Amino acid sequence: MHSIIHPTGEHDYRRGIRHHFDGSSQTAECSVEPGSAADLAKIMKVIKEHNVEFAVKGGGHTSNPGFSSTRGIHIALSRFRRITYNEGNKELTVGAGCLFHQISDYMRGRNRNIVGGGIGVGIGGWMTGGGYSLKTNQYGLGIDNLVQIEIVTPDGEVERAAEDLKSDLFWAVKGGGNNFGIVTEFVVKTHFQRPAYAKVLIFKEAHVEDVKRAILEFITRKDPKAAIVAAFRYYLKDSLELRKDSLEDPKDSLEDLKDSLGGLKDFLEDGSLSNFCYNYLLTRVASTV
């Protein structure tokens, strides 16, 4: 695939620098979409020769300006989206520009998936940052399931690294972000994937202490097949994102949860959702009402 440079102001330029959180984006001199690791290597040689400020964006889900945005040359990995599955060793090769819902769509019907992140999150920054997942209790972090990488080093060389190949570089990338190069491809383990159940519960501020106690108790039970993501958010009174009167009433949330869980007998029987998790959710959510 060929590479493209987008000058400031073009539609594709705006798409290239855009992030999930608007405050993370910066106005770059240009946005470039390399079409191959070889082209990216050439770009890195130019950047090194002229000592130009640059940044690299995979999925663009960071909430911090400067992490994957710049006022210099912005490199978007959106063309690195090839995905291939090896039926023999059950490993998945994923381009660094892939988003996790694209990976899940690709794996649909195979009853397998990788340890990964949420919808809209890119594999690049997530994986090189360690990769915490809802499956981490069972299978470890994303980097614990990493088999091999293709990486473009700061001096513009394309390398492959694994436990038995440039092992120091492989070790450094697993949690070191993009400080040691730009990963263009990941080879990762896959695991058997059963149907899963997820639920979003929203509680009003008056229940914060009860919710915190419930979360803490949930975590200490250490059910390997259960996970929870907690977010405490405060919105301006007139915020367009979420008005106060749109918050679910805890009693409504509980009834909704009971209805949703009522049809999960098949999941419970094959072990996708443990009986403990089912009963615990009902008990603890009820205690906050």
PDB file of C-alpha atoms in Angstrom:
ATOM      1  CA  MET A   1       0.000   0.000   0.000  1.00  0.00           C
ATOM      2  CA  HIS A   2       1.349   3.428  -0.935  1.00  0.00           C
ATOM      3  CA  SER A   3       1.992   6.232   1.542  1.00  0.00           C
ATOM      4  CA  ILE A   4       0.246   9.620   1.596  1.00  0.00           C
ATOM      5  CA  ILE A   5       1.170  13.028   3.033  1.00  0.00           C
ATOM      6  CA  HIS A   6      -1.714  15.331   3.980  1.00  0.00           C
ATOM      7  CA  PRO A   7      -0.969  19.082   4.254  1.00  0.00           C
ATOM      8  CA  THR A   8      -2.710  21.200   6.882  1.00  0.00           C
ATOM      9  CA  GLY A   9      -6.381  21.812   6.172  1.00  0.00           C
ATOM     10  CA  GLU A  10      -7.224  18.782   4.038  1.00  0.00           C
ATOM     11  CA  HIS A  11     -10.104  16.561   5.138  1.00  0.00           C
ATOM     12  CA  ASP A  12      -7.793  13.558   5.455  1.00  0.00           C
ATOM     13  CA  TYR A  13      -5.350  15.710   7.417  1.00  0.00           C
ATOM     14  CA  ARG A  14      -8.053  16.411   9.992  1.00  0.00           C
ATOM     15  CA  ARG A  15      -8.915  12.717  10.105  1.00  0.00           C
ATOM     16  CA  GLY A  16      -5.246  11.855  10.569  1.00  0.00           C
ATOM     17  CA  ILE A  17      -4.680  14.083  13.602  1.00  0.00           C
ATOM     18  CA  ARG A  18      -8.109  13.495  15.182  1.00  0.00           C
ATOM     19  CA  HIS A  19      -8.283  11.750  18.573  1.00  0.00           C
ATOM     20  CA  HIS A  20     -11.078  10.178  20.579  1.00  0.00           C
ATOM     21  CA  PHE A  21     -10.715  13.032  23.076  1.00  0.00           C
ATOM     22  CA  ASP A  22     -10.628  16.377  21.285  1.00  0.00           C
ATOM     23  CA  GLY A  23      -8.231  17.829  23.847  1.00  0.00           C
ATOM     24  CA  SER A  24      -5.598  15.261  22.836  1.00  0.00           C
ATOM     25  CA  SER A  25      -5.256  16.579  19.270  1.00  0.00           C
ATOM     26  CA  GLN A  26      -2.740  19.205  18.185  1.00  0.00           C
ATOM     27  CA  THR A  27      -2.283  21.084  14.910  1.00  0.00           C
ATOM     28  CA  ALA A  28       0.611  19.351  13.160  1.00  0.00           C
ATOM     29  CA  GLU A  29       2.650  20.684  10.240  1.00  0.00           C
ATOM     30  CA  CYS A  30       1.404  17.719   8.224  1.00  0.00           C
ATOM     31  CA  SER A  31      -0.073  14.266   8.653  1.00  0.00           C
ATOM     32  CA  VAL A  32       1.565  11.305   6.958  1.00  0.00           C
ATOM     33  CA  GLU A  33       0.116   7.822   6.521  1.00  0.00           C
ATOM     34  CA  PRO A  34       2.914   5.362   5.735  1.00  0.00           C
ATOM     35  CA  GLY A  35       1.759   2.390   3.701  1.00  0.00           C
ATOM     36  CA  SER A  36       4.481  -0.028   4.758  1.00  0.00           C
ATOM     37  CA  ALA A  37       7.191  -0.555   7.346  1.00  0.00           C
ATOM     38  CA  ALA A  38       9.784   0.228   4.663  1.00  0.00           C
ATOM     39  CA  ASP A  39       8.179   3.623   3.976  1.00  0.00           C
ATOM     40  CA  LEU A  40       7.943   4.347   7.690  1.00  0.00           C
ATOM     41  CA  ALA A  41      11.657   3.570   7.982  1.00  0.00           C
ATOM     42  CA  LYS A  42      12.398   6.207   5.318  1.00  0.00           C
ATOM     43  CA  ILE A  43      10.252   8.726   7.198  1.00  0.00           C
ATOM     44  CA  MET A  44      12.142   8.035  10.423  1.00  0.00           C
ATOM     45  CA  LYS A  45      15.481   8.584   8.678  1.00  0.00           C
ATOM     46  CA  VAL A  46      14.303  12.006   7.471  1.00  0.00           C
ATOM     47  CA  ILE A  47      13.026  12.888  10.951  1.00  0.00           C
ATOM     48  CA  LYS A  48      16.331  11.845  12.500  1.00  0.00           C
ATOM     49  CA  GLU A  49      18.426  13.713   9.929  1.00  0.00           C
ATOM     50  CA  HIS A  50      16.548  16.995  10.437  1.00  0.00           C
ATOM     51  CA  ASN A  51      15.769  16.506  14.146  1.00  0.00           C
ATOM     52  CA  VAL A  52      12.058  17.164  13.595  1.00  0.00           C
ATOM     53  CA  GLU A  53       9.429  16.868  16.321  1.00  0.00           C
ATOM     54  CA  PHE A  54       7.010  14.026  15.580  1.00  0.00           C
ATOM     55  CA  ALA A  55       4.331  11.816  17.109  1.00  0.00           C
ATOM     56  CA  VAL A  56       2.726   8.482  16.240  1.00  0.00           C
ATOM     57  CA  LYS A  57      -0.978   7.637  16.433  1.00  0.00           C
ATOM     58  CA  GLY A  58      -2.398   4.132  16.394  1.00  0.00           C
ATOM     59  CA  GLY A  59      -6.047   4.331  17.436  1.00  0.00           C
ATOM     60  CA  GLY A  60      -5.884   7.828  18.943  1.00  0.00           C
ATOM     61  CA  HIS A  61      -7.566   6.924  22.221  1.00  0.00           C
ATOM     62  CA  THR A  62      -5.126   8.635  24.589  1.00  0.00           C
ATOM     63  CA  SER A  63      -6.489  11.437  26.738  1.00  0.00           C
ATOM     64  CA  ASN A  64      -3.210  13.375  26.929  1.00  0.00           C
ATOM     65  CA  PRO A  65      -1.989  15.912  24.337  1.00  0.00           C
ATOM     66  CA  GLY A  66       1.536  15.123  23.208  1.00  0.00           C
ATOM     67  CA  PHE A  67       1.270  11.367  23.769  1.00  0.00           C
ATOM     68  CA  SER A  68       0.221  10.676  20.174  1.00  0.00           C
ATOM     69  CA  SER A  69      -0.088  14.217  18.839  1.00  0.00           C
ATOM     70  CA  THR A  70       2.421  16.899  17.877  1.00  0.00           C
ATOM     71  CA  ARG A  71       2.912  20.283  16.247  1.00  0.00           C
ATOM     72  CA  GLY A  72       5.555  18.721  14.023  1.00  0.00           C
ATOM     73  CA  ILE A  73       5.113  15.669  11.776  1.00  0.00           C
ATOM     74  CA  HIS A  74       2.154  13.514  12.724  1.00  0.00           C
ATOM     75  CA  ILE A  75       2.427   9.838  11.731  1.00  0.00           C
ATOM     76  CA  ALA A  76      -0.906   8.001  11.515  1.00  0.00           C
ATOM     77  CA  LEU A  77      -0.731   4.195  11.350  1.00  0.00           C
ATOM     78  CA  SER A  78      -4.228   3.869   9.881  1.00  0.00           C
ATOM     79  CA  ARG A  79      -2.926   1.915   6.860  1.00  0.00           C
ATOM     80  CA  PHE A  80      -1.468  -0.846   9.033  1.00  0.00           C
ATOM     81  CA  ARG A  81      -4.708  -2.784   9.391  1.00  0.00           C
ATOM     82  CA  ARG A  82      -3.917  -6.207   7.981  1.00  0.00           C
ATOM     83  CA  ILE A  83      -5.129  -9.102  10.161  1.00  0.00           C
ATOM     84  CA  THR A  84      -4.281 -12.771   9.576  1.00  0.00           C
ATOM     85  CA  TYR A  85      -5.052 -15.829  11.694  1.00  0.00           C
ATOM     86  CA  ASN A  86      -2.844 -18.924  11.807  1.00  0.00           C
ATOM     87  CA  GLU A  87      -5.086 -21.969  12.270  1.00  0.00           C
ATOM     88  CA  GLY A  88      -2.063 -24.098  13.133  1.00  0.00           C
ATOM     89  CA  ASN A  89      -0.582 -22.298  16.141  1.00  0.00           C
ATOM     90  CA  LYS A  90      -3.731 -20.234  16.909  1.00  0.00           C
ATOM     91  CA  GLU A  91      -1.791 -16.963  16.712  1.00  0.00           C
ATOM     92  CA  LEU A  92      -3.114 -13.718  15.277  1.00  0.00           C
ATOM     93  CA  THR A  93      -1.018 -11.202  13.343  1.00  0.00           C
ATOM     94  CA  VAL A  94      -2.395  -7.681  13.698  1.00  0.00           C
ATOM     95  CA  GLY A  95      -1.338  -4.402  12.113  1.00  0.00           C
ATOM     96  CA  ALA A  96      -0.598  -1.588  14.565  1.00  0.00           C
ATOM     97  CA  GLY A  97      -3.389   0.582  13.156  1.00  0.00           C
ATOM     98  CA  CYS A  98      -6.147  -1.895  14.029  1.00  0.00           C
ATOM     99  CA  LEU A  99      -8.896  -1.120  16.522  1.00  0.00           C
ATOM    100  CA  PHE A 100     -10.132  -3.854  18.829  1.00  0.00           C
ATOM    101  CA  HIS A 101     -13.664  -3.991  17.451  1.00  0.00           C
ATOM    102  CA  GLN A 102     -12.133  -4.645  14.015  1.00  0.00           C
ATOM    103  CA  ILE A 103     -10.145  -7.525  15.486  1.00  0.00           C
ATOM    104  CA  SER A 104     -13.251  -8.942  17.173  1.00  0.00           C
ATOM    105  CA  ASP A 105     -15.207  -8.680  13.916  1.00  0.00           C
ATOM    106  CA  TYR A 106     -12.435 -10.560  12.114  1.00  0.00           C
ATOM    107  CA  MET A 107     -12.399 -13.343  14.733  1.00  0.00           C
ATOM    108  CA  ARG A 108     -16.182 -13.671  14.870  1.00  0.00           C
ATOM    109  CA  GLY A 109     -17.263 -17.251  14.226  1.00  0.00           C
ATOM    110  CA  ARG A 110     -13.899 -18.763  15.198  1.00  0.00           C
ATOM    111  CA  ASN A 111     -14.737 -19.005  18.931  1.00  0.00           C
ATOM    112  CA  ARG A 112     -11.371 -17.451  19.715  1.00  0.00           C
ATOM    113  CA  ASN A 113     -10.112 -13.954  20.442  1.00  0.00           C
ATOM    114  CA  ILE A 114      -7.133 -12.136  21.893  1.00  0.00           C
ATOM    115  CA  VAL A 115      -6.628 -10.429  25.228  1.00  0.00           C
ATOM    116  CA  GLY A 116      -7.599  -6.929  24.160  1.00  0.00           C
ATOM    117  CA  GLY A 117      -9.200  -3.582  24.859  1.00  0.00           C
ATOM    118  CA  GLY A 118     -12.539  -1.933  24.209  1.00  0.00           C
ATOM    119  CA  ILE A 119     -14.402  -0.633  21.187  1.00  0.00           C
ATOM    120  CA  GLY A 120     -12.533   2.192  19.468  1.00  0.00           C
ATOM    121  CA  VAL A 121      -9.242   1.503  21.262  1.00  0.00           C
ATOM    122  CA  GLY A 122      -6.210   0.835  19.063  1.00  0.00           C
ATOM    123  CA  ILE A 123      -3.876  -2.083  19.692  1.00  0.00           C
ATOM    124  CA  GLY A 124      -0.659  -0.062  19.263  1.00  0.00           C
ATOM    125  CA  GLY A 125      -0.589   2.210  22.297  1.00  0.00           C
ATOM    126  CA  TRP A 126      -2.641  -0.223  24.363  1.00  0.00           C
ATOM    127  CA  MET A 127      -0.227  -3.118  23.849  1.00  0.00           C
ATOM    128  CA  THR A 128       3.025  -1.181  24.217  1.00  0.00           C
ATOM    129  CA  GLY A 129       1.625   0.390  27.384  1.00  0.00           C
ATOM    130  CA  GLY A 130       1.116  -3.035  28.983  1.00  0.00           C
ATOM    131  CA  GLY A 131      -2.423  -3.824  27.912  1.00  0.00           C
ATOM    132  CA  TYR A 132      -4.881  -4.237  30.790  1.00  0.00           C
ATOM    133  CA  SER A 133      -7.947  -6.194  29.698  1.00  0.00           C
ATOM    134  CA  LEU A 134     -11.203  -7.570  31.028  1.00  0.00           C
ATOM    135  CA  LYS A 135      -9.522 -10.947  30.396  1.00  0.00           C
ATOM    136  CA  THR A 136      -6.400 -10.120  32.395  1.00  0.00           C
ATOM    137  CA  ASN A 137      -7.572 -12.090  35.449  1.00  0.00           C
ATOM    138  CA  GLN A 138      -7.580 -15.217  33.277  1.00  0.00           C
ATOM    139  CA  TYR A 139      -4.806 -14.700  30.761  1.00  0.00           C
ATOM    140  CA  GLY A 140      -2.588 -11.872  31.991  1.00  0.00           C
ATOM    141  CA  LEU A 141      -1.834  -8.523  30.392  1.00  0.00           C
ATOM    142  CA  GLY A 142      -1.703  -7.952  26.670  1.00  0.00           C
ATOM    143  CA  ILE A 143       2.103  -8.055  26.741  1.00  0.00           C
ATOM    144  CA  ASP A 144       1.982 -11.466  28.459  1.00  0.00           C
ATOM    145  CA  ASN A 145       0.346 -12.779  25.284  1.00  0.00           C
ATOM    146  CA  LEU A 146       2.686 -11.072  22.840  1.00  0.00           C
ATOM    147  CA  VAL A 147       4.700 -13.494  20.681  1.00  0.00           C
ATOM    148  CA  GLN A 148       6.557 -11.299  18.199  1.00  0.00           C
ATOM    149  CA  ILE A 149       6.652  -7.774  16.783  1.00  0.00           C
ATOM    150  CA  GLU A 150       7.751  -5.939  13.677  1.00  0.00           C
ATOM    151  CA  ILE A 151       9.262  -2.591  14.637  1.00  0.00           C
ATOM    152  CA  VAL A 152      10.848   0.412  12.931  1.00  0.00           C
ATOM    153  CA  THR A 153      13.712   1.667  15.084  1.00  0.00           C
ATOM    154  CA  PRO A 154      14.527   5.377  15.600  1.00  0.00           C
ATOM    155  CA  ASP A 155      17.415   5.146  13.120  1.00  0.00           C
ATOM    156  CA  GLY A 156      15.090   3.858  10.398  1.00  0.00           C
ATOM    157  CA  GLU A 157      15.683   0.102  10.413  1.00  0.00           C
ATOM    158  CA  VAL A 158      12.938  -2.527  10.154  1.00  0.00           C
ATOM    159  CA  GLU A 159      13.442  -5.293  12.708  1.00  0.00           C
ATOM    160  CA  ARG A 160      11.583  -8.274  14.126  1.00  0.00           C
ATOM    161  CA  ALA A 161      11.832  -9.103  17.819  1.00  0.00           C
ATOM    162  CA  ALA A 162      10.663 -11.943  20.072  1.00  0.00           C
ATOM    163  CA  GLU A 163      11.773 -13.834  23.180  1.00  0.00           C
ATOM    164  CA  ASP A 164      14.526 -15.527  21.169  1.00  0.00           C
ATOM    165  CA  LEU A 165      15.181 -12.736  18.651  1.00  0.00           C
ATOM    166  CA  LYS A 166      16.514  -9.348  19.788  1.00  0.00           C
ATOM    167  CA  SER A 167      15.109 -10.212  23.193  1.00  0.00           C
ATOM    168  CA  ASP A 168      16.264  -6.960  24.850  1.00  0.00           C
ATOM    169  CA  LEU A 169      14.278  -4.896  22.352  1.00  0.00           C
ATOM    170  CA  PHE A 170      11.275  -7.204  22.735  1.00  0.00           C
ATOM    171  CA  TRP A 171      11.420  -6.829  26.524  1.00  0.00           C
ATOM    172  CA  ALA A 172      11.728  -3.028  26.311  1.00  0.00           C
ATOM    173  CA  VAL A 173       8.736  -2.612  24.018  1.00  0.00           C
ATOM    174  CA  LYS A 174       6.475  -4.552  26.407  1.00  0.00           C
ATOM    175  CA  GLY A 175       5.445  -1.567  28.507  1.00  0.00           C
ATOM    176  CA  GLY A 176       7.954   0.934  27.122  1.00  0.00           C
ATOM    177  CA  GLY A 177       5.519   2.626  24.753  1.00  0.00           C
ATOM    178  CA  ASN A 178       7.059   4.012  21.559  1.00  0.00           C
ATOM    179  CA  ASN A 179      10.340   5.008  23.210  1.00  0.00           C
ATOM    180  CA  PHE A 180      12.284   2.245  21.461  1.00  0.00           C
ATOM    181  CA  GLY A 181      10.707   2.389  18.035  1.00  0.00           C
ATOM    182  CA  ILE A 182       7.375   2.243  16.237  1.00  0.00           C
ATOM    183  CA  VAL A 183       5.754  -1.184  16.278  1.00  0.00           C
ATOM    184  CA  THR A 184       3.977  -1.845  12.990  1.00  0.00           C
ATOM    185  CA  GLU A 185       2.799  -5.413  13.589  1.00  0.00           C
ATOM    186  CA  PHE A 186       1.967  -7.635  16.562  1.00  0.00           C
ATOM    187  CA  VAL A 187       1.785 -11.431  16.688  1.00  0.00           C
ATOM    188  CA  VAL A 188      -0.346 -12.460  19.666  1.00  0.00           C
ATOM    189  CA  LYS A 189      -1.796 -15.591  21.255  1.00  0.00           C
ATOM    190  CA  THR A 190      -5.523 -16.240  20.977  1.00  0.00           C
ATOM    191  CA  HIS A 191      -7.757 -17.969  23.520  1.00  0.00           C
ATOM    192  CA  PHE A 192     -11.040 -19.822  23.406  1.00  0.00           C
ATOM    193  CA  GLN A 193     -13.893 -17.310  23.461  1.00  0.00           C
ATOM    194  CA  ARG A 194     -17.335 -18.119  24.854  1.00  0.00           C
ATOM    195  CA  PRO A 195     -20.260 -15.707  24.734  1.00  0.00           C
ATOM    196  CA  ALA A 196     -19.780 -12.985  27.319  1.00  0.00           C
ATOM    197  CA  TYR A 197     -22.133 -10.728  29.249  1.00  0.00           C
ATOM    198  CA  ALA A 198     -21.546  -7.046  29.933  1.00  0.00           C
ATOM    199  CA  LYS A 199     -23.650  -4.420  31.655  1.00  0.00           C
ATOM    200  CA  VAL A 200     -23.353  -0.692  32.305  1.00  0.00           C
ATOM    201  CA  LEU A 201     -24.765   0.537  35.612  1.00  0.00           C
ATOM    202  CA  ILE A 202     -25.021   4.236  36.446  1.00  0.00           C
ATOM    203  CA  PHE A 203     -25.668   5.432  39.991  1.00  0.00           C
ATOM    204  CA  LYS A 204     -26.330   8.866  41.380  1.00  0.00           C
ATOM    205  CA  GLU A 205     -23.835  10.649  43.592  1.00  0.00           C
ATOM    206  CA  ALA A 206     -25.729   9.732  46.763  1.00  0.00           C
ATOM    207  CA  HIS A 207     -24.722   6.074  46.276  1.00  0.00           C
ATOM    208  CA  VAL A 208     -20.986   6.648  45.717  1.00  0.00           C
ATOM    209  CA  GLU A 209     -19.819   5.163  49.032  1.00  0.00           C
ATOM    210  CA  ASP A 210     -22.010   2.075  48.628  1.00  0.00           C
ATOM    211  CA  VAL A 211     -20.745   1.564  45.088  1.00  0.00           C
ATOM    212  CA  LYS A 212     -17.106   1.900  46.183  1.00  0.00           C
ATOM    213  CA  ARG A 213     -17.591  -0.726  48.888  1.00  0.00           C
ATOM    214  CA  ALA A 214     -19.265  -3.061  46.394  1.00  0.00           C
ATOM    215  CA  ILE A 215     -16.407  -2.634  43.907  1.00  0.00           C
ATOM    216  CA  LEU A 216     -13.773  -3.327  46.561  1.00  0.00           C
ATOM    217  CA  GLU A 217     -15.530  -6.478  47.713  1.00  0.00           C
ATOM    218  CA  PHE A 218     -15.977  -7.614  44.113  1.00  0.00           C
ATOM    219  CA  ILE A 219     -12.250  -7.234  43.445  1.00  0.00           C
ATOM    220  CA  THR A 220     -11.198  -9.130  46.581  1.00  0.00           C
ATOM    221  CA  ARG A 221     -13.238 -12.177  45.502  1.00  0.00           C
ATOM    222  CA  LYS A 222     -10.834 -12.644  42.543  1.00  0.00           C
ATOM    223  CA  ASP A 223     -13.167 -14.497  40.203  1.00  0.00           C
ATOM    224  CA  PRO A 224     -10.944 -15.083  37.117  1.00  0.00           C
ATOM    225  CA  LYS A 225     -13.921 -14.902  34.756  1.00  0.00           C
ATOM    226  CA  ALA A 226     -15.348 -11.684  36.145  1.00  0.00           C
ATOM    227  CA  ALA A 227     -14.073  -8.147  35.700  1.00  0.00           C
ATOM    228  CA  ILE A 228     -15.266  -4.669  36.489  1.00  0.00           C
ATOM    229  CA  VAL A 229     -14.377  -1.242  35.119  1.00  0.00           C
ATOM    230  CA  ALA A 230     -15.279   1.590  37.470  1.00  0.00           C
ATOM    231  CA  ALA A 231     -15.428   5.256  36.506  1.00  0.00           C
ATOM    232  CA  PHE A 232     -16.364   8.139  38.789  1.00  0.00           C
ATOM    233  CA  ARG A 233     -17.341  11.108  36.667  1.00  0.00           C
ATOM    234  CA  TYR A 234     -18.667  14.527  37.500  1.00  0.00           C
ATOM    235  CA  TYR A 235     -20.483  16.506  34.834  1.00  0.00           C
ATOM    236  CA  LEU A 236     -21.374  20.171  34.654  1.00  0.00           C
ATOM    237  CA  LYS A 237     -25.011  20.787  35.466  1.00  0.00           C
ATOM    238  CA  ASP A 238     -25.852  21.853  31.921  1.00  0.00           C
ATOM    239  CA  SER A 239     -23.516  19.410  30.194  1.00  0.00           C
ATOM    240  CA  LEU A 240     -24.778  18.168  26.839  1.00  0.00           C
ATOM    241  CA  GLU A 241     -22.987  14.845  27.391  1.00  0.00           C
ATOM    242  CA  LEU A 242     -25.128  13.658  30.251  1.00  0.00           C
ATOM    243  CA  ARG A 243     -27.891  15.594  31.977  1.00  0.00           C
ATOM    244  CA  LYS A 244     -28.660  14.864  35.576  1.00  0.00           C
ATOM    245  CA  ASP A 245     -32.207  13.796  34.809  1.00  0.00           C
ATOM    246  CA  SER A 246     -30.938  11.137  32.358  1.00  0.00           C
ATOM    247  CA  LEU A 247     -29.195   9.123  35.074  1.00  0.00           C
ATOM    248  CA  GLU A 248     -30.742   5.756  35.733  1.00  0.00           C
ATOM    249  CA  ASP A 249     -32.433   5.261  39.054  1.00  0.00           C
ATOM    250  CA  PRO A 250     -30.646   2.461  40.965  1.00  0.00           C
ATOM    251  CA  LYS A 251     -33.928   0.574  41.383  1.00  0.00           C
ATOM    252  CA  ASP A 252     -34.511   0.676  37.632  1.00  0.00           C
ATOM    253  CA  SER A 253     -30.923  -0.482  37.065  1.00  0.00           C
ATOM    254  CA  LEU A 254     -31.451  -3.439  39.384  1.00  0.00           C
ATOM    255  CA  GLU A 255     -34.657  -4.541  37.670  1.00  0.00           C
ATOM    256  CA  ASP A 256     -33.012  -4.135  34.272  1.00  0.00           C
ATOM    257  CA  LEU A 257     -30.061  -6.213  35.464  1.00  0.00           C
ATOM    258  CA  LYS A 258     -32.351  -8.974  36.747  1.00  0.00           C
ATOM    259  CA  ASP A 259     -34.183  -9.079  33.414  1.00  0.00           C
ATOM    260  CA  SER A 260     -30.919  -9.197  31.470  1.00  0.00           C
ATOM    261  CA  LEU A 261     -29.359 -11.900  33.631  1.00  0.00           C
ATOM    262  CA  GLY A 262     -32.537 -13.953  33.622  1.00  0.00           C
ATOM    263  CA  GLY A 263     -31.841 -15.271  30.126  1.00  0.00           C
ATOM    264  CA  LEU A 264     -28.246 -16.288  30.754  1.00  0.00           C
ATOM    265  CA  LYS A 265     -28.731 -19.915  31.792  1.00  0.00           C
ATOM    266  CA  ASP A 266     -26.832 -21.152  28.736  1.00  0.00           C
ATOM    267  CA  PHE A 267     -23.887 -18.914  29.605  1.00  0.00           C
ATOM    268  CA  LEU A 268     -23.927 -20.117  33.203  1.00  0.00           C
ATOM    269  CA  GLU A 269     -23.998 -23.766  32.179  1.00  0.00           C
ATOM    270  CA  ASP A 270     -20.941 -23.530  29.929  1.00  0.00           C
ATOM    271  CA  GLY A 271     -18.996 -21.485  32.461  1.00  0.00           C
ATOM    272  CA  SER A 272     -18.879 -18.179  30.597  1.00  0.00           C
ATOM    273  CA  LEU A 273     -20.294 -16.341  33.570  1.00  0.00           C
ATOM    274  CA  SER A 274     -19.807 -17.999  36.939  1.00  0.00           C
ATOM    275  CA  ASN A 275     -22.786 -18.459  39.245  1.00  0.00           C
ATOM    276  CA  PHE A 276     -20.828 -16.495  41.807  1.00  0.00           C
ATOM    277  CA  CYS A 277     -20.621 -13.514  39.464  1.00  0.00           C
ATOM    278  CA  TYR A 278     -24.350 -13.687  38.711  1.00  0.00           C
ATOM    279  CA  ASN A 279     -25.429 -13.877  42.350  1.00  0.00           C
ATOM    280  CA  TYR A 280     -22.817 -11.396  43.489  1.00  0.00           C
ATOM    281  CA  LEU A 281     -23.941  -8.730  41.034  1.00  0.00           C
ATOM    282  CA  LEU A 282     -27.555  -9.080  42.092  1.00  0.00           C
ATOM    283  CA  THR A 283     -26.684  -9.029  45.794  1.00  0.00           C
ATOM    284  CA  ARG A 284     -24.252  -6.134  45.732  1.00  0.00           C
ATOM    285  CA  VAL A 285     -26.236  -3.920  43.381  1.00  0.00           C
ATOM    286  CA  ALA A 286     -29.321  -4.518  45.505  1.00  0.00           C
ATOM    287  CA  SER A 287     -27.410  -3.387  48.582  1.00  0.00           C
ATOM    288  CA  THR A 288     -26.793   0.027  47.032  1.00  0.00           C
ATOM    289  CA  VAL A 289     -30.479   0.745  46.479  1.00  0.00           C
TER     290      VAL A 289
END
